[in-house]
Coordinates of C-alpha atoms in Angstrom, one line a residue:
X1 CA -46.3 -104.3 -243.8
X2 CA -47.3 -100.4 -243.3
X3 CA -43.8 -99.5 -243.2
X4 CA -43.0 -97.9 -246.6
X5 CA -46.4 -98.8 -248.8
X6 CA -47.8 -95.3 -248.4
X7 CA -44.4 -94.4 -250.2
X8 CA -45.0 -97.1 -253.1
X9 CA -48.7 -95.7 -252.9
X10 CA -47.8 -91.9 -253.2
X11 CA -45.3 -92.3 -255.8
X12 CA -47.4 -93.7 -258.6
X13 CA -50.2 -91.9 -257.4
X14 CA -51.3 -89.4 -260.2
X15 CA -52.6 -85.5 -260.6
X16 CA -55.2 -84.4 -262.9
X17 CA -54.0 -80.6 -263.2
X18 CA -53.9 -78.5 -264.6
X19 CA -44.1 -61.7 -260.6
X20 CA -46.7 -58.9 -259.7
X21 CA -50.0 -59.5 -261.1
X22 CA -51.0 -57.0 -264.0
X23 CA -53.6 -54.5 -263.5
X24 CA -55.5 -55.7 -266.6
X25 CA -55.2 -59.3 -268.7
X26 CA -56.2 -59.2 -272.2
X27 CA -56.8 -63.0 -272.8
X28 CA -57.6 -63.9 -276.1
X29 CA -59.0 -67.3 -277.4
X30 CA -58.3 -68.3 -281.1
X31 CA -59.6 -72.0 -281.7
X32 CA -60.2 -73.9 -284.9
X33 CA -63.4 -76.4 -285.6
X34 CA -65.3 -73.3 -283.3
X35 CA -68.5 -72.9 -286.5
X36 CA -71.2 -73.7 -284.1
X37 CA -69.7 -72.4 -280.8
X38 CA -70.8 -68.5 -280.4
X39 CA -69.4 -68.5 -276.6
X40 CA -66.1 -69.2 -274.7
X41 CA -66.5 -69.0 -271.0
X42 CA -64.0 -68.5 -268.5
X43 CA -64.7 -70.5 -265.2
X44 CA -63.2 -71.3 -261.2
X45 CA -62.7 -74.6 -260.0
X46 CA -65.2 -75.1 -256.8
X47 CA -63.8 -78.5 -255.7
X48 CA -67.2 -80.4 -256.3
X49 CA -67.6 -78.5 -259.7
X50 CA -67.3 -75.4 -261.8
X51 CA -68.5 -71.9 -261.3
X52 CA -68.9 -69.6 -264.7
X53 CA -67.7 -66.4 -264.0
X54 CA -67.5 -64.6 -267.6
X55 CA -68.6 -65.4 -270.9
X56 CA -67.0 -64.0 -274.5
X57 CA -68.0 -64.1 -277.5
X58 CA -66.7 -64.4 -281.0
X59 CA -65.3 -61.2 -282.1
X60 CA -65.6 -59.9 -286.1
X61 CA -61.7 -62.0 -286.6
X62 CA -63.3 -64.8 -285.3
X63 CA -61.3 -64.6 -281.7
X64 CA -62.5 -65.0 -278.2
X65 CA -61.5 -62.1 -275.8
X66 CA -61.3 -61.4 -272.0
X67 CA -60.6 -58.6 -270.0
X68 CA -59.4 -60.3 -266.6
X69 CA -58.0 -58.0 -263.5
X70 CA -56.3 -60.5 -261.2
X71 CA -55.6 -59.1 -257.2
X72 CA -52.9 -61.7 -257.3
X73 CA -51.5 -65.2 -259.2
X74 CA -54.5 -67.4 -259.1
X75 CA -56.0 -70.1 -261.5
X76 CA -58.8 -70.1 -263.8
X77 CA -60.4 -71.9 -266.4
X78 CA -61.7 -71.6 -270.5
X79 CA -63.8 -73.6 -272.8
X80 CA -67.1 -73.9 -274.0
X81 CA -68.4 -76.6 -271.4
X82 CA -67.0 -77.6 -268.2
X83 CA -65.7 -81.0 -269.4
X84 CA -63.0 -79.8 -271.7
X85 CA -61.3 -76.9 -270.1
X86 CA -57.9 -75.9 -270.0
X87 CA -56.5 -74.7 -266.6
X88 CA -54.3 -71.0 -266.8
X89 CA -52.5 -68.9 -264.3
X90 CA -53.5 -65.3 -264.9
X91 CA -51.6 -62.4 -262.9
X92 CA -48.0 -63.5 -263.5
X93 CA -46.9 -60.0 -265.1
X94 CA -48.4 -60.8 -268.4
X95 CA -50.9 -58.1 -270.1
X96 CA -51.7 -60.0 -273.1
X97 CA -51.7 -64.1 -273.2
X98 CA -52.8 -66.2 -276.2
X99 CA -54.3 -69.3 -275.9
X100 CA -54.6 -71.5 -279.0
X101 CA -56.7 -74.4 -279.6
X102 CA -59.5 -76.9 -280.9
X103 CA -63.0 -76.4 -279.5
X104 CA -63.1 -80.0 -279.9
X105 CA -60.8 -81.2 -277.7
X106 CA -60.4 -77.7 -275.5
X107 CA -58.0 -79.3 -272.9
X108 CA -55.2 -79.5 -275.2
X109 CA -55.2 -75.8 -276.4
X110 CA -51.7 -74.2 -275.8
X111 CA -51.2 -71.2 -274.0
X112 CA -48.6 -68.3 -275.6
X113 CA -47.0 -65.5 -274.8
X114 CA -46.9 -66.3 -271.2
X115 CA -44.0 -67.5 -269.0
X116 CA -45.4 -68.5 -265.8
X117 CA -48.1 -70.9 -268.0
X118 CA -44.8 -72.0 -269.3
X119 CA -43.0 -72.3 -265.7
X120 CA -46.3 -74.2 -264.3
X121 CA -46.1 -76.6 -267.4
X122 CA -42.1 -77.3 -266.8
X123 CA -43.1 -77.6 -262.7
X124 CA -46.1 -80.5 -263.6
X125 CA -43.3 -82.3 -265.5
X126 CA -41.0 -81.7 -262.7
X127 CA -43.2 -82.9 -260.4
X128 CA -43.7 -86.0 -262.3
X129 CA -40.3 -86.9 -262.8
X130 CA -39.6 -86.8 -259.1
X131 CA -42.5 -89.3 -258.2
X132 CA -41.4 -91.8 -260.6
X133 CA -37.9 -91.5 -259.5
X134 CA -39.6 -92.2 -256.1
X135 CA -41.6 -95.2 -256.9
X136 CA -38.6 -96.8 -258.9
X137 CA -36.6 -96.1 -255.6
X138 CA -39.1 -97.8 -253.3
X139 CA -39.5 -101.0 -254.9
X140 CA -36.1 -101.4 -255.7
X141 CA -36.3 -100.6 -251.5
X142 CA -38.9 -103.5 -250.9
X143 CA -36.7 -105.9 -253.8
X144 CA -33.6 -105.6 -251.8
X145 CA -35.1 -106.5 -247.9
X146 CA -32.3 -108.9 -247.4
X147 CA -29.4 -106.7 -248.1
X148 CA -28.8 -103.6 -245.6
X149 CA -25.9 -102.5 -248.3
X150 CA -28.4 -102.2 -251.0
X151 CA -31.4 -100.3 -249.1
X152 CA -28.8 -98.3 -247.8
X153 CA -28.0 -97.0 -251.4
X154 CA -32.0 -97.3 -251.6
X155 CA -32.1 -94.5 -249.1
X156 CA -28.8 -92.4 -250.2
X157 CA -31.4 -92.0 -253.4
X158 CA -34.2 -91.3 -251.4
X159 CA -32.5 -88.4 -249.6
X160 CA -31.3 -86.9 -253.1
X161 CA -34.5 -86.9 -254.4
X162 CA -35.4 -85.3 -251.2
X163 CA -33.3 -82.4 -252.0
X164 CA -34.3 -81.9 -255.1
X165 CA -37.4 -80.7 -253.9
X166 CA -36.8 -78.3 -251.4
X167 CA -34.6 -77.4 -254.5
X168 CA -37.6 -77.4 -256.8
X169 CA -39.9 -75.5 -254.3
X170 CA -37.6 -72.7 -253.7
X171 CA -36.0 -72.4 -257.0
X172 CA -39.7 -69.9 -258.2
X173 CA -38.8 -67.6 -254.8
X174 CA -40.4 -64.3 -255.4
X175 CA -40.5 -64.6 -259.1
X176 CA -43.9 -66.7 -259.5
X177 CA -45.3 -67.6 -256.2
X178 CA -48.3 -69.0 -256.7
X179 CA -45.5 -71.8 -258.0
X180 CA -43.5 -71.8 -254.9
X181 CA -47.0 -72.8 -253.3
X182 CA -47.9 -75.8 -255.7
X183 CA -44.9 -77.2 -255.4
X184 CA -44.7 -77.0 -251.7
X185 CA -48.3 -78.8 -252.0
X186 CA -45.7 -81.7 -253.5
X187 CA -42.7 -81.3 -251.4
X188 CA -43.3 -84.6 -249.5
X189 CA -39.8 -86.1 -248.3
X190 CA -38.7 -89.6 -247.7
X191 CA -40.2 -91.5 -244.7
X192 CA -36.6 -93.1 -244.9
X193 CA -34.9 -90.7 -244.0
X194 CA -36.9 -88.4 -241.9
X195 CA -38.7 -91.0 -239.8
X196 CA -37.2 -90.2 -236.3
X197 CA -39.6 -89.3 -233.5
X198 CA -42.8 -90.8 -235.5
X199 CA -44.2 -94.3 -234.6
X200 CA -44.8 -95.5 -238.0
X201 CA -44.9 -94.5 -241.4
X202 CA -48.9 -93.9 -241.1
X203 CA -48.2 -91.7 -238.3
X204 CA -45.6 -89.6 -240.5
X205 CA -47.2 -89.4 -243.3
X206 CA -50.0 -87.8 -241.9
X207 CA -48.5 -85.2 -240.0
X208 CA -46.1 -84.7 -242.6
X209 CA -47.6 -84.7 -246.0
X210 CA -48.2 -80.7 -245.9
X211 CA -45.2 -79.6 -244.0
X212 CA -44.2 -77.3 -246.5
X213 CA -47.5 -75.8 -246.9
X214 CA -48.8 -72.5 -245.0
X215 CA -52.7 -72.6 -245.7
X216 CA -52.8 -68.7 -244.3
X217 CA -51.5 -67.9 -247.8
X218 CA -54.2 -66.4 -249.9
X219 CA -52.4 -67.5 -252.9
X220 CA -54.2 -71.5 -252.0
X221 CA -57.8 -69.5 -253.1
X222 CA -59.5 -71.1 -255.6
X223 CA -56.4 -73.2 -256.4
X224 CA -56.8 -76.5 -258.0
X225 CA -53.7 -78.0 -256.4
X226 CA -55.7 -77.8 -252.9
X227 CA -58.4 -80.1 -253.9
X228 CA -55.6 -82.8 -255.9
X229 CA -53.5 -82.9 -252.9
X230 CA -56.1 -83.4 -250.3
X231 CA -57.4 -85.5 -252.6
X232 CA -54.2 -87.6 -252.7
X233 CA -53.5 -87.4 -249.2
X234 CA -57.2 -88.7 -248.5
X235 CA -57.1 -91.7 -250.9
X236 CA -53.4 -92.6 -249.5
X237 CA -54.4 -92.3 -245.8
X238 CA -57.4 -95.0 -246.7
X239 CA -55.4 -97.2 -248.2
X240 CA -53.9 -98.8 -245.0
X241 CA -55.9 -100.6 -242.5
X242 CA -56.4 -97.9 -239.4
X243 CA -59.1 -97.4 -237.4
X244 CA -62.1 -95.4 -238.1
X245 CA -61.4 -93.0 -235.5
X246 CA -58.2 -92.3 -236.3
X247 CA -58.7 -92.0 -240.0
X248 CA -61.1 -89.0 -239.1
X249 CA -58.9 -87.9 -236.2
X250 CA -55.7 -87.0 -239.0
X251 CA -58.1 -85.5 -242.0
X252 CA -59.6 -83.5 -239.1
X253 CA -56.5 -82.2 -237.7
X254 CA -55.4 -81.4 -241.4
X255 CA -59.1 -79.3 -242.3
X256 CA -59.2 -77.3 -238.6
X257 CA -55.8 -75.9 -240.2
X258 CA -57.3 -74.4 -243.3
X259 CA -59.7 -71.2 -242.8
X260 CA -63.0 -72.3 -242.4
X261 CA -64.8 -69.4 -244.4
X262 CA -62.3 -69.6 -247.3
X263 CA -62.4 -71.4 -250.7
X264 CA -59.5 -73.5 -249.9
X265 CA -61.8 -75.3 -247.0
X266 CA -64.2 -75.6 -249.8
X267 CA -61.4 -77.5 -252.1
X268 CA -60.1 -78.9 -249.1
X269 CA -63.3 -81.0 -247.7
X270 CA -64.3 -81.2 -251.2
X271 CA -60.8 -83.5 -252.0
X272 CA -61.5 -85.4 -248.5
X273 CA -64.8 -86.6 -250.5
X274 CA -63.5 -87.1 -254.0
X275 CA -60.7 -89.2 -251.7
X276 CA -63.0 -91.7 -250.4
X277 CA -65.4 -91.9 -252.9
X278 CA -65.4 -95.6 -254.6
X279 CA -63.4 -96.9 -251.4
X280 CA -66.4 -97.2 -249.2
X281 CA -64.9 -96.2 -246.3
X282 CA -67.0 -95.8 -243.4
X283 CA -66.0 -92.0 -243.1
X284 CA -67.2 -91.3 -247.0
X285 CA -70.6 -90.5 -245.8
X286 CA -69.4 -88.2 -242.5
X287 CA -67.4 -86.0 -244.9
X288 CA -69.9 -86.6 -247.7
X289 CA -72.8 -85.2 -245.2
X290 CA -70.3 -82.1 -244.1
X291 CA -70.0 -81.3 -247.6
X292 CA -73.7 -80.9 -248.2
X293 CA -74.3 -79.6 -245.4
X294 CA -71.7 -76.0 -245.3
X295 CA -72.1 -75.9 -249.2
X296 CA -75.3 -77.1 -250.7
X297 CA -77.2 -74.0 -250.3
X298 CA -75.4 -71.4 -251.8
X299 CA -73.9 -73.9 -255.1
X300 CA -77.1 -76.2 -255.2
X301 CA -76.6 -77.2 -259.2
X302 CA -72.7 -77.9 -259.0
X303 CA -73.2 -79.8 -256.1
X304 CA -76.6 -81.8 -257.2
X305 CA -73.9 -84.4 -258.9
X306 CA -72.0 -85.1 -255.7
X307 CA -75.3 -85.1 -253.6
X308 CA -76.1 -87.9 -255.9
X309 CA -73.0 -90.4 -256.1
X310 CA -73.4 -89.5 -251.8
X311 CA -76.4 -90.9 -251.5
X312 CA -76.0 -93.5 -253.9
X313 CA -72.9 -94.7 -251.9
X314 CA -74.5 -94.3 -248.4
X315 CA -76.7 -97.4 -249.1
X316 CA -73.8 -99.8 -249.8
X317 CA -71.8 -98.6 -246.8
X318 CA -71.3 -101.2 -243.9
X319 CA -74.4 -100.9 -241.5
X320 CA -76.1 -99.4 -243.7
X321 CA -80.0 -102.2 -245.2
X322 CA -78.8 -103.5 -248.4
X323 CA -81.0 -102.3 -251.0
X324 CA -84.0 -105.0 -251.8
X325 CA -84.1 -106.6 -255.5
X326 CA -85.7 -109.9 -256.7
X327 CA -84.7 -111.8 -259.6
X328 CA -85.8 -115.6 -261.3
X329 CA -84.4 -118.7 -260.0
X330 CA -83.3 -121.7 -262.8
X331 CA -87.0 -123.3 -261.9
X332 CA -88.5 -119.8 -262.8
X333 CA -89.6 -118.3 -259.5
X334 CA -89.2 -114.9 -258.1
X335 CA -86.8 -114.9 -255.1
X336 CA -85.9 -111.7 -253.6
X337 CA -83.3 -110.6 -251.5
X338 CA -86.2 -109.7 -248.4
X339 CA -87.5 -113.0 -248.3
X340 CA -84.3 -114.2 -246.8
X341 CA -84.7 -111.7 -243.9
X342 CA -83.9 -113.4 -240.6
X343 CA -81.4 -114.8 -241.8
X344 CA -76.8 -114.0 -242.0
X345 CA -76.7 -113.8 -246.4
X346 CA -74.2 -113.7 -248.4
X347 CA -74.9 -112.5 -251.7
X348 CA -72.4 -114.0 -254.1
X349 CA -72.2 -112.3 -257.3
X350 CA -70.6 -114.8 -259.8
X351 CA -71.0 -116.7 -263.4
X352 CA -70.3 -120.1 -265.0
X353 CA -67.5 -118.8 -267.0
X354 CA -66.1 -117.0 -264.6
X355 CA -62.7 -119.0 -263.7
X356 CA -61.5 -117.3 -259.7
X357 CA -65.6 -117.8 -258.9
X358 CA -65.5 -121.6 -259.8
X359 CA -61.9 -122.3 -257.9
X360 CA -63.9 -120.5 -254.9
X361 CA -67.0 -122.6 -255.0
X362 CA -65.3 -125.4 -253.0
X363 CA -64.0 -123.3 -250.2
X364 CA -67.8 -121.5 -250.3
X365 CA -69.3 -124.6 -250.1
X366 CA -67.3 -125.5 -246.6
X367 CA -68.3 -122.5 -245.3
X368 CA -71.9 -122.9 -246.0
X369 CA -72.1 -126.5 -244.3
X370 CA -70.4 -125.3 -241.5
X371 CA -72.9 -122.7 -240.5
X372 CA -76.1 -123.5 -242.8
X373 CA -77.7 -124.9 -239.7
X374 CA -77.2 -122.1 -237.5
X375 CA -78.8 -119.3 -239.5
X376 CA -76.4 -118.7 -242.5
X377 CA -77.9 -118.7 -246.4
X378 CA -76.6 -117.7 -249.5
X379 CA -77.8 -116.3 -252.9
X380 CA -75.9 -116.6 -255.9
X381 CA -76.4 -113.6 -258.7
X382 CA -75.2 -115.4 -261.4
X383 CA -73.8 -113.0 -264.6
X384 CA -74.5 -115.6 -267.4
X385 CA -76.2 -115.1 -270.6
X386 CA -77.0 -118.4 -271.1
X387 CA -79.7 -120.4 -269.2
X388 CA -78.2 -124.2 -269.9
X389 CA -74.2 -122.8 -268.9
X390 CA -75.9 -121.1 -265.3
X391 CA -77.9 -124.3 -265.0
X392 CA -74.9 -126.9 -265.5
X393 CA -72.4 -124.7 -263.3
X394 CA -74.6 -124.8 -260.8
X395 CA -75.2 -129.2 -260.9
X396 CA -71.1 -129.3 -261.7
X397 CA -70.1 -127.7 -259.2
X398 CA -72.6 -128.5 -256.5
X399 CA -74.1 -125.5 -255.4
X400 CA -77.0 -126.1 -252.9
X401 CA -77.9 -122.5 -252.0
X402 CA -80.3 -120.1 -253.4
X403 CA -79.6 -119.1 -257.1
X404 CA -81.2 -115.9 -259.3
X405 CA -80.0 -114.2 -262.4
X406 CA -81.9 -112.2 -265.5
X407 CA -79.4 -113.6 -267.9
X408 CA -78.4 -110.1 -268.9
X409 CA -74.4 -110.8 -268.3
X410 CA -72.9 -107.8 -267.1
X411 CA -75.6 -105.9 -267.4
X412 CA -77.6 -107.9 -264.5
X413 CA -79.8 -105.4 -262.8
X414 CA -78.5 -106.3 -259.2
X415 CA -75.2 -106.1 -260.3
X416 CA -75.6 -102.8 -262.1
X417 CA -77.6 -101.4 -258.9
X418 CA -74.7 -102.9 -256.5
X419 CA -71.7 -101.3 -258.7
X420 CA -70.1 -104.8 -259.2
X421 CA -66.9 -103.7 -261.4
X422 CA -65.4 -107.6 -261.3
X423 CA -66.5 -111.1 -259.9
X424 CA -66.3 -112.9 -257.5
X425 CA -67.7 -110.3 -255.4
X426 CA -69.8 -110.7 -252.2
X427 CA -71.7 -108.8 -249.7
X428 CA -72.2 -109.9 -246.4
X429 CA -75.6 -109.2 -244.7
X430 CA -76.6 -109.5 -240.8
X431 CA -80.3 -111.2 -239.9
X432 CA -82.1 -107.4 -240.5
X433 CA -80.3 -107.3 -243.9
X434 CA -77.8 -104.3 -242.8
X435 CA -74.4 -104.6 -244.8
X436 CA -71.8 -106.3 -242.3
X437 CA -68.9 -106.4 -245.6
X438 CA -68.1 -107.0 -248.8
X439 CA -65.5 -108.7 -251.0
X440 CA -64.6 -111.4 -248.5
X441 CA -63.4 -114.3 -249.8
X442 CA -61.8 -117.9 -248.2
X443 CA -60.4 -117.1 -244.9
X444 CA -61.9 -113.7 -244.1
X445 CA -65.3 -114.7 -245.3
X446 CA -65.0 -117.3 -242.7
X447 CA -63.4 -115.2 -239.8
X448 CA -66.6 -112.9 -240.5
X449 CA -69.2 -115.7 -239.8
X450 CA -67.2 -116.9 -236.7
X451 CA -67.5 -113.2 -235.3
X452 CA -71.3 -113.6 -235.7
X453 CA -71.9 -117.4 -235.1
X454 CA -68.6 -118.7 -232.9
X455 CA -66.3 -121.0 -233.3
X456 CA -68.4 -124.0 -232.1

């Protein structure tokens, strides 16, 4: 099943984005709804946050103006707070560039009087167009498994779309190209028709994702794109089941090709994080520790948010002692999670009302008989609201293991500290109360005890 899902994967996969360079930019900022804004600052992406580089204020017309000299094409950003800013491309041959907009929604403001900020819009659209061309292509691919006549037409598409970007990436030449660069960042061809001498689709993918890219180009500094792709190419690569060693072997091999002392490492290692982060892949916290580690020192408060979720995340990784909580059972007792210590746990997050928990209670149950007497236990979180519901789910259904809940619904405080998103959801703990897995459910929750326990 690996062949051809990292294609499905990338194509609806999704980017948040955003001539000789002028001596000086005059970039002016007119916005509307602006009365209690004095300050428009221009800022550069960092990967893990934004730096402020210069700040303007508002002029006797009401205006916003910078005096930028670019060495080259390269990216920056304008509003009056970091989280609505609108991405521009200064140095395309432009001396004066308009950009207006609403302070209230900064993001949307629209750029004038500047045809590469016009080019890079016309590109993002490009780019767009050709991924979902892709994805359409690639389950019509996986629809049409029985017919070699169809896939072949399947891949005849594949290899047009193919063309049209190399087209695409070579149609800026030496016009814009800081252009060329982005969309060789996104010049990924077909697996289908490029596969030869590569021993899966994994295996391509990850020596192929950046062919097109040279990362000795200076014109990758402090660009955006770096950090999405990475980003992209991390949170595809983790996707399919490979092992832990080779995960880090092909995001290694792809960072010891980027300059180490250079801000596209920065944005490089930084998308490697951003990747991972919510997957809890056991190499979030070896790139996560790398991160704070080459950066933390000289950008301590943008990085204070990502040493945060890093942390956070590092005690609900696998191996890692499952952070203790205590809750009241129906008869009103404290139980907490240490005083099952000794024993395998699951902790089974669920809730009377919840339909896919109740259909798994049977298959649960099973499991707990089977391997109750040799060390196993469970504690149900329940989500309810209501006391009486919790209580009769529990009697209906036959539940004999350990129950707690604070009748807060989704707003249970073990739930909340666990980042449960949806239920059922389980963690799996050994006898010292170290995280083993989570979200198993019927077969692999069982194939997980009989690792620990045996089969007899």
């Amino acid at each position: 099943m690996k062949n051809y899902i990292l294609s499905f994967l990338l194509s609806f996969s999704s980017f948040y984005l955003l001539g000789s360079p002028a001596e000086t930019v005059v970039l002016t900022c007119q916005v509307e709804n602006c009365e209690s804004v004095e300050e428009i600052h221009l800022y550069q992406f960092e990967g893990f946050g934004f730096t402020q580089l210069e700040t303007a204020k508002r002029n006797k017309k009401g205006a916003f103006v910078f005096k930028i000299k670019p060495n080259k094409e390269q990216f920056f950003y304008l509003g009056n707070n970091p989280k609505q800013l609108k991405p521009i491309i200064v140095g395309g041959g432009e001396e004066n560039v308009l950009v207006k907009g609403d302070c209230k929604n900064f993001s949307q403001s629209k750029i004038e009087g500047s045809e590469i900020n016009f080019e890079y819009e016309r590109l993002k659209m490009e780019i767009g167009r050709l991924k979902a061309k892709t994805g359409n292509l690639i389950q019509s691919y996986q629809r049409t498994r029985n017919s070699v006549e169809k896939q072949q037409e399947v891949i005849t598409g594949l290899a047009a779309i193919d063309e049209e970007r190399i087209k695409l990436m070579e149609s800026y030449g030496s016009r814009y190209p800081i252009l060329t660069e982005i969309a060789a960042l996104n010049t990924y061809l077909s697996y289908q028709n490029n596969q030869e001498g590569y021993y899966d689709e994994v295996d391509y993918f990850a020596n192929e994702f950046f062919r097109f890219v040279d990362f000795s180009n200076d014109l990758y500094e402090h660009n955006p794109w770096v950090y999405e792709s990475v980003k992209e190419y991390t949170r595809t690569l983790s996707s399919v089941k490979i092992e832990k060693e080779l995960h880090q072997s092909y995001i290694d091999d792809l960072l010891r090709k980027i300059p180490a002392k250079t801000s596209m490492h920065q944005l490089a290692l930084s998308g490697v994080v951003a990747g991972l982060e919510g997957l809890r892949h056991p190499n979030y916290m070896l790139y996560g520790k790398r991160l704070l580690s080459k950066y933390e020192k000289d950008h301590p408060v943008a990085i204070a948010d990502m040493k945060r979720k890093i942390g956070l995340a590092g005690a609900f990784l696998p191996g890692a002692v499952a952070p203790d909580f205590a809750q009241i059972t129906p008869a009103g007792d404290s139980l907490s999670l240490s005083d099952l210590r000794g024993k395998v746990v699951l902790v089974d997050f669920w809730a009377s009302w919840c339909g896919p928990c109740r259909r798994e209670n049977p298959h649960v149950k099973q499991v707990y008989e089977k391997y109750k007497d040799k060390g196993f236990e469970i504690l149900g979180v329940s989500l309810d609201r209501k006391k009486e519901a919790w209580e009769r789910a529990i009697k209906q259904d036959g539940l004999p293991w350990h129950h707690i809940s604070d009748l807060k619904g989704w707003k249970n405080s073990v739930a909340l500290m666990y980042d449960v998103s949806s239920i059922p959801h389980t963690i799996l703990l050994d006898q010292d109360g170290r995280i083993v897995a989570s979200k198993l459910r019927g077969p692999q929750l069982e194939q997980e005890l009989e690792k620990i326990f045996g089969t007899n």
